[in-house]
Each structure stands twice: as structure tokens, then as C-alpha cells.
mmCIF file of C-alpha atoms in Angstrom:
data_model
loop_
_atom_site.group_PDB
_atom_site.id
_atom_site.type_symbol
_atom_site.label_atom_id
_atom_site.label_comp_id
_atom_site.label_asym_id
_atom_site.label_seq_id
_atom_site.Cartn_x
_atom_site.Cartn_y
_atom_site.Cartn_z
ATOM 1 C CA THR Q 1 71.911 92.761 109.599
ATOM 2 C CA GLN Q 2 72.202 96.094 111.319
ATOM 3 C CA LEU Q 3 70.225 98.862 109.672
ATOM 4 C CA LEU Q 4 70.450 102.624 109.595
ATOM 5 C CA GLU Q 5 67.181 104.180 108.541
ATOM 6 C CA GLN Q 6 67.224 107.693 107.184
ATOM 7 C CA SER Q 7 64.242 109.968 106.762
ATOM 8 C CA PRO Q 8 63.022 111.581 104.717
ATOM 9 C CA GLN Q 9 64.341 109.949 101.563
ATOM 10 C CA PHE Q 10 63.645 113.018 99.442
ATOM 11 C CA LEU Q 11 63.255 116.653 100.385
ATOM 12 C CA SER Q 12 62.578 119.606 98.107
ATOM 13 C CA ILE Q 13 62.428 122.983 99.817
ATOM 14 C CA GLN Q 14 62.698 126.674 99.049
ATOM 15 C CA GLU Q 15 65.841 128.672 99.761
ATOM 16 C CA GLY Q 16 65.767 130.033 103.290
ATOM 17 C CA GLU Q 17 63.741 127.218 104.831
ATOM 18 C CA ASN Q 18 64.973 125.027 107.672
ATOM 19 C CA LEU Q 19 65.067 121.237 107.546
ATOM 20 C CA THR Q 20 65.974 118.227 109.659
ATOM 21 C CA VAL Q 21 67.154 114.826 108.502
ATOM 22 C CA TYR Q 22 66.952 111.844 110.841
ATOM 23 C CA CYS Q 23 69.083 108.746 111.120
ATOM 24 C CA ASN Q 24 67.842 105.914 113.340
ATOM 25 C CA SER Q 25 69.016 102.466 114.299
ATOM 26 C CA SER Q 26 68.430 99.775 116.889
ATOM 27 C CA SER Q 27 72.211 99.340 117.178
ATOM 28 C CA VAL Q 28 74.578 101.265 119.423
ATOM 29 C CA PHE Q 29 77.469 102.782 117.499
ATOM 30 C CA SER Q 30 80.981 103.728 118.547
ATOM 31 C CA SER Q 31 80.676 106.730 116.286
ATOM 32 C CA LEU Q 32 78.356 108.221 113.728
ATOM 33 C CA GLN Q 33 79.328 110.275 110.725
ATOM 34 C CA TRP Q 34 77.499 112.403 108.201
ATOM 35 C CA TYR Q 35 78.670 112.568 104.605
ATOM 36 C CA ARG Q 36 77.549 114.536 101.589
ATOM 37 C CA GLN Q 37 77.773 113.144 98.088
ATOM 38 C CA GLU Q 38 77.640 115.014 94.805
ATOM 39 C CA PRO Q 39 76.645 113.247 91.568
ATOM 40 C CA GLY Q 40 79.494 111.209 90.095
ATOM 41 C CA GLU Q 41 81.707 111.557 93.159
ATOM 42 C CA GLY Q 42 82.461 109.703 96.347
ATOM 43 C CA PRO Q 43 80.985 110.853 99.689
ATOM 44 C CA VAL Q 44 82.833 113.569 101.603
ATOM 45 C CA LEU Q 45 82.809 113.775 105.385
ATOM 46 C CA LEU Q 46 80.871 116.583 107.070
ATOM 47 C CA VAL Q 47 81.186 115.614 110.740
ATOM 48 C CA THR Q 48 81.948 112.820 113.189
ATOM 49 C CA VAL Q 49 80.170 112.470 116.545
ATOM 50 C CA VAL Q 50 81.294 109.973 119.150
ATOM 51 C CA THR Q 51 79.748 110.940 122.508
ATOM 52 C CA GLY Q 52 76.102 110.359 123.373
ATOM 53 C CA GLY Q 53 74.263 113.690 123.408
ATOM 54 C CA GLU Q 54 77.029 115.425 121.471
ATOM 55 C CA VAL Q 55 76.084 118.439 119.370
ATOM 56 C CA LYS Q 56 78.360 119.811 116.659
ATOM 57 C CA LYS Q 57 77.855 122.861 114.487
ATOM 58 C CA LEU Q 58 79.312 123.485 111.067
ATOM 59 C CA LYS Q 59 78.168 126.937 109.935
ATOM 60 C CA ARG Q 60 74.441 126.478 109.219
ATOM 61 C CA LEU Q 61 74.508 122.721 109.867
ATOM 62 C CA THR Q 62 73.876 121.294 113.340
ATOM 63 C CA PHE Q 63 74.508 117.647 114.081
ATOM 64 C CA GLN Q 64 73.310 115.771 117.141
ATOM 65 C CA PHE Q 65 74.134 112.287 118.399
ATOM 66 C CA GLY Q 66 71.441 110.636 120.481
ATOM 67 C CA ASP Q 67 72.084 109.975 124.176
ATOM 68 C CA ALA Q 68 72.032 106.231 123.599
ATOM 69 C CA ARG Q 69 74.276 106.523 120.521
ATOM 70 C CA LYS Q 70 71.644 104.842 118.335
ATOM 71 C CA ASP Q 71 70.404 107.829 116.362
ATOM 72 C CA SER Q 72 71.429 111.182 114.983
ATOM 73 C CA SER Q 73 69.985 114.233 113.294
ATOM 74 C CA LEU Q 74 71.189 116.855 110.864
ATOM 75 C CA HIS Q 75 69.535 120.258 110.944
ATOM 76 C CA ILE Q 76 70.145 122.854 108.254
ATOM 77 C CA THR Q 77 69.178 126.450 108.956
ATOM 78 C CA ALA Q 78 68.271 128.786 106.104
ATOM 79 C CA ALA Q 79 69.009 126.272 103.358
ATOM 80 C CA GLN Q 80 70.759 127.496 100.232
ATOM 81 C CA PRO Q 81 70.885 126.024 96.701
ATOM 82 C CA GLY Q 82 74.499 125.039 97.386
ATOM 83 C CA ASP Q 83 73.236 122.624 100.065
ATOM 84 C CA THR Q 84 71.646 120.473 97.354
ATOM 85 C CA GLY Q 85 73.025 116.946 97.400
ATOM 86 C CA LEU Q 86 72.753 113.472 98.881
ATOM 87 C CA TYR Q 87 73.261 113.335 102.656
ATOM 88 C CA LEU Q 88 74.339 110.046 104.179
ATOM 89 C CA CYS Q 89 74.704 109.008 107.786
ATOM 90 C CA ALA Q 90 77.087 106.192 108.618
ATOM 91 C CA GLY Q 91 77.857 104.232 111.757
ATOM 92 C CA GLY Q 92 80.931 102.337 112.820
ATOM 93 C CA TRP Q 93 82.036 100.014 115.592
ATOM 94 C CA ALA Q 94 85.436 99.857 117.229
ATOM 95 C CA SER Q 95 85.036 96.467 118.904
ATOM 96 C CA GLY Q 96 83.423 93.131 118.166
ATOM 97 C CA THR Q 97 82.880 93.942 114.537
ATOM 98 C CA TYR Q 98 84.682 96.522 112.465
ATOM 99 C CA LYS Q 99 81.937 96.861 109.906
ATOM 100 C CA TYR Q 100 80.734 100.207 108.752
ATOM 101 C CA ILE Q 101 77.175 100.831 107.603
ATOM 102 C CA PHE Q 102 75.510 103.654 105.726
ATOM 103 C CA GLY Q 103 71.977 104.894 105.806
ATOM 104 C CA THR Q 104 69.960 104.883 102.597
ATOM 105 C CA GLY Q 105 70.443 108.612 102.164
ATOM 106 C CA THR Q 106 68.396 111.792 101.948
ATOM 107 C CA ARG Q 107 68.351 113.557 98.624
ATOM 108 C CA LEU Q 108 67.945 117.282 99.242
ATOM 109 C CA LYS Q 109 67.060 119.852 96.626
ATOM 110 C CA VAL Q 110 67.006 123.508 97.556
ATOM 111 C CA LEU Q 111 65.204 125.720 95.079
ATOM 112 C CA ALA Q 112 66.289 129.323 94.536
ATOM 113 C CA GLU X 1 98.057 114.937 97.566
ATOM 114 C CA ALA X 2 96.240 112.492 99.832
ATOM 115 C CA GLN X 3 93.973 110.362 97.719
ATOM 116 C CA VAL X 4 92.338 107.044 96.969
ATOM 117 C CA THR X 5 92.583 105.932 93.374
ATOM 118 C CA GLN X 6 90.451 103.337 91.613
ATOM 119 C CA ASN X 7 90.750 101.786 88.215
ATOM 120 C CA PRO X 8 89.020 101.454 85.886
ATOM 121 C CA ARG X 9 86.429 104.217 86.265
ATOM 122 C CA TYR X 10 84.041 102.541 83.858
ATOM 123 C CA LEU X 11 83.798 98.894 82.870
ATOM 124 C CA ILE X 12 81.379 96.968 80.711
ATOM 125 C CA THR X 13 81.825 93.213 80.749
ATOM 126 C CA VAL X 14 79.968 89.996 80.120
ATOM 127 C CA THR X 15 78.655 87.417 82.542
ATOM 128 C CA GLY X 16 81.351 85.074 83.821
ATOM 129 C CA LYS X 17 84.432 87.000 82.696
ATOM 130 C CA LYS X 18 86.708 87.509 85.682
ATOM 131 C CA LEU X 19 87.636 91.080 86.486
ATOM 132 C CA THR X 20 89.622 93.044 89.051
ATOM 133 C CA VAL X 21 89.046 96.598 90.197
ATOM 134 C CA THR X 22 92.161 98.105 91.743
ATOM 135 C CA CYS X 23 92.263 100.456 94.704
ATOM 136 C CA SER X 24 95.255 102.259 96.132
ATOM 137 C CA GLN X 25 95.700 104.832 98.900
ATOM 138 C CA ASN X 26 98.751 106.972 99.685
ATOM 139 C CA MET X 27 97.880 107.909 103.309
ATOM 140 C CA ASN X 28 99.260 104.842 105.118
ATOM 141 C CA HIS X 29 95.743 104.057 106.326
ATOM 142 C CA GLU X 30 95.087 100.777 108.144
ATOM 143 C CA TYR X 31 91.390 100.415 107.322
ATOM 144 C CA MET X 32 90.149 99.938 103.766
ATOM 145 C CA SER X 33 86.717 99.047 102.469
ATOM 146 C CA TRP X 34 84.773 98.294 99.333
ATOM 147 C CA TYR X 35 81.199 99.479 98.916
ATOM 148 C CA ARG X 36 78.580 99.181 96.254
ATOM 149 C CA GLN X 37 75.963 101.861 95.737
ATOM 150 C CA ASP X 38 72.588 101.052 94.219
ATOM 151 C CA PRO X 39 69.550 103.329 93.869
ATOM 152 C CA GLY X 40 67.346 103.167 96.938
ATOM 153 C CA LEU X 41 69.782 100.933 98.824
ATOM 154 C CA GLY X 42 72.515 103.378 99.672
ATOM 155 C CA LEU X 43 76.119 102.323 100.177
ATOM 156 C CA ARG X 44 76.590 98.754 101.307
ATOM 157 C CA GLN X 45 79.888 97.420 102.555
ATOM 158 C CA ILE X 46 81.211 94.419 100.622
ATOM 159 C CA TYR X 47 84.489 93.681 102.404
ATOM 160 C CA TYR X 48 86.806 95.520 104.718
ATOM 161 C CA SER X 49 90.405 95.140 105.800
ATOM 162 C CA MET X 50 91.935 96.053 109.127
ATOM 163 C CA ASN X 51 95.514 95.756 107.859
ATOM 164 C CA VAL X 52 97.756 93.642 105.651
ATOM 165 C CA GLU X 53 96.447 90.078 105.367
ATOM 166 C CA VAL X 54 93.439 90.885 107.606
ATOM 167 C CA THR X 55 90.129 91.032 105.775
ATOM 168 C CA ASP X 56 86.516 90.371 106.738
ATOM 169 C CA LYS X 57 83.069 90.318 105.208
ATOM 170 C CA GLY X 58 80.794 93.298 105.129
ATOM 171 C CA ASP X 59 77.060 93.047 104.550
ATOM 172 C CA VAL X 60 77.091 91.917 100.909
ATOM 173 C CA PRO X 61 80.205 89.781 100.285
ATOM 174 C CA GLU X 62 78.678 87.098 98.054
ATOM 175 C CA GLY X 63 80.304 86.939 94.617
ATOM 176 C CA TYR X 64 83.322 89.049 95.585
ATOM 177 C CA LYS X 65 86.866 88.418 96.749
ATOM 178 C CA VAL X 66 89.497 90.753 98.125
ATOM 179 C CA SER X 67 93.114 90.603 99.149
ATOM 180 C CA ARG X 68 95.433 92.908 101.089
ATOM 181 C CA LYS X 69 99.007 91.952 100.390
ATOM 182 C CA GLU X 70 100.314 95.499 100.738
ATOM 183 C CA LYS X 71 99.021 98.209 103.024
ATOM 184 C CA ARG X 72 98.299 100.629 100.194
ATOM 185 C CA ASN X 73 96.406 98.269 97.853
ATOM 186 C CA PHE X 74 93.048 96.579 98.239
ATOM 187 C CA PRO X 75 91.814 95.056 94.956
ATOM 188 C CA LEU X 76 88.255 93.814 94.463
ATOM 189 C CA ILE X 77 87.896 90.631 92.432
ATOM 190 C CA LEU X 78 84.769 89.381 90.724
ATOM 191 C CA GLU X 79 85.621 85.849 89.617
ATOM 192 C CA SER X 80 82.376 85.216 87.745
ATOM 193 C CA PRO X 81 80.440 88.457 87.432
ATOM 194 C CA SER X 82 76.682 88.359 87.047
ATOM 195 C CA PRO X 83 74.192 91.054 85.985
ATOM 196 C CA ASN X 84 73.105 91.637 89.596
ATOM 197 C CA GLN X 85 76.614 92.930 90.286
ATOM 198 C CA THR X 86 76.009 95.864 87.959
ATOM 199 C CA SER X 87 76.543 98.787 90.291
ATOM 200 C CA LEU X 88 78.665 101.774 91.274
ATOM 201 C CA TYR X 89 81.600 100.648 93.383
ATOM 202 C CA PHE X 90 83.619 102.759 95.815
ATOM 203 C CA CYS X 91 86.841 102.002 97.593
ATOM 204 C CA ALA X 92 87.541 103.901 100.809
ATOM 205 C CA SER X 93 90.260 104.150 103.432
ATOM 206 C CA SER X 94 90.596 105.587 106.922
ATOM 207 C CA LEU X 95 93.317 105.754 109.518
ATOM 208 C CA THR X 96 91.667 103.182 111.797
ATOM 209 C CA PRO X 97 88.322 101.353 111.968
ATOM 210 C CA GLY X 98 85.441 102.394 114.189
ATOM 211 C CA GLY X 99 84.393 105.484 112.273
ATOM 212 C CA TYR X 100 86.449 107.864 114.420
ATOM 213 C CA TYR X 101 88.332 109.143 111.416
ATOM 214 C CA GLU X 102 87.221 110.286 108.011
ATOM 215 C CA GLN X 103 86.809 107.700 105.331
ATOM 216 C CA TYR X 104 88.354 108.927 102.102
ATOM 217 C CA PHE X 105 86.577 107.647 99.028
ATOM 218 C CA GLY X 106 87.866 106.931 95.575
ATOM 219 C CA PRO X 107 86.128 108.364 92.515
ATOM 220 C CA GLY X 108 84.052 105.230 91.926
ATOM 221 C CA THR X 109 83.922 102.479 89.311
ATOM 222 C CA ARG X 110 80.757 102.078 87.324
ATOM 223 C CA LEU X 111 80.439 98.424 86.388
ATOM 224 C CA THR X 112 77.932 97.007 83.930
ATOM 225 C CA VAL X 113 77.629 93.235 83.535
ATOM 226 C CA THR X 114 75.628 92.071 80.521
#
């Protein structure tokens, strides 16, 4: 079974701090996505990365796809209470198998 | 409005009583999936479908069945539910497989099997 390991599992920080969440696997993915999930709702897409080494920015969020397309990171600059939520990475394949796997998630709490 | 709908949202049932959770999408998406979400285990894919009449197992298919007779619908069937299938279930759809496009998720179905 392919695995996507996320770290840390839990993160509680003060408003204004920076943080990085990591997503690692031994598998090579066709693409990697980051989702955010609020309590009682389904995940919502933040970003998709498909090229090894790709970096994407979404306001204060920076996403990077590893060169070998096996890992990714999410960096948040100057975290705000509105960033609180569950962050999930997810990897997919476009050949061989068409499965889709999620990491175990990072629960972030940003304190005002 | 583009959306994925699931029904019911909440279900309490007893061991062995067959049940179906419906899922429908209005975006003409090819790829549809079912996931279960459990504390500490994240979202795990149960089954997925590439298109009508094309389905395949995800990572945790045991105890579940699916069918895809129409492009828009992808029901999840538990023929003999057991307590270890108590979970939060999500249906999702995307334009194609491979993770290149956003997966749109339904609102979730919270299932309790006693």
C-alpha cells in the first residue's frame, strides 16, 4: 500500500508565526494536491502541483513539489487565525493505477 | 451550481442491515470516488470509477460495493454493515483521474453501525 506521511500531525502556533507542513512518500506521483478541510465539511482544493521542483504561491501560502515528485511542502507565512483547519496532501497517478491517496493530515490551530 | 450531493447525511443502522449511500454530481465528471475518514487515519479511498461501468478498488474496499450505471451517479452499497464501518464517508468527483484537476467533495455521510 502506498503511503503519504504528513508531519507534523498537530501544530498550535501564535498569530504571525511561520510554519511548514511536510508530505513525504516513497512513491512517485503524477500530481500532488493540497486540500483544506473545515469541521463538518468536505476538503477543498488549495493547489495542484505536477512538475518536479514546482513552486506555487497562494497569497501567504507557498507550495513546493519535490524534484523527484515524491514529496511536497506547504509553508505559511505570518499565520492568521483564519488559517486554522485540517490540511491534507493528496497524490494521484495518471497511469498504471488511477488510485488517489491522502496523507493523514495536519491539524493547525492559530491562536490570536 | 456545480456540486456533489450525498444522501443521507446521517445514518444510524444495525449490524447486517443492507444500506445504500447515494452520490450524484452535475459536472459531467469522469472520475468519481468514495472515501472514508477516520480519526488518525485520514481519508482512505474505498472505490473509484473512471467512467460508466468502469470501477476499481481503492485501498479499503472490503465490505463495500459500488456501481456506475450512469455518469452522474455513484452509489456506495454496504450489503452487511458491521461496527467497524462506522465512519464519515465522502463522495468526490473530478474531471479526469490522475489528480490534475480538483476533486469536488460532497458534504459527507456520517454512518453509525451498532
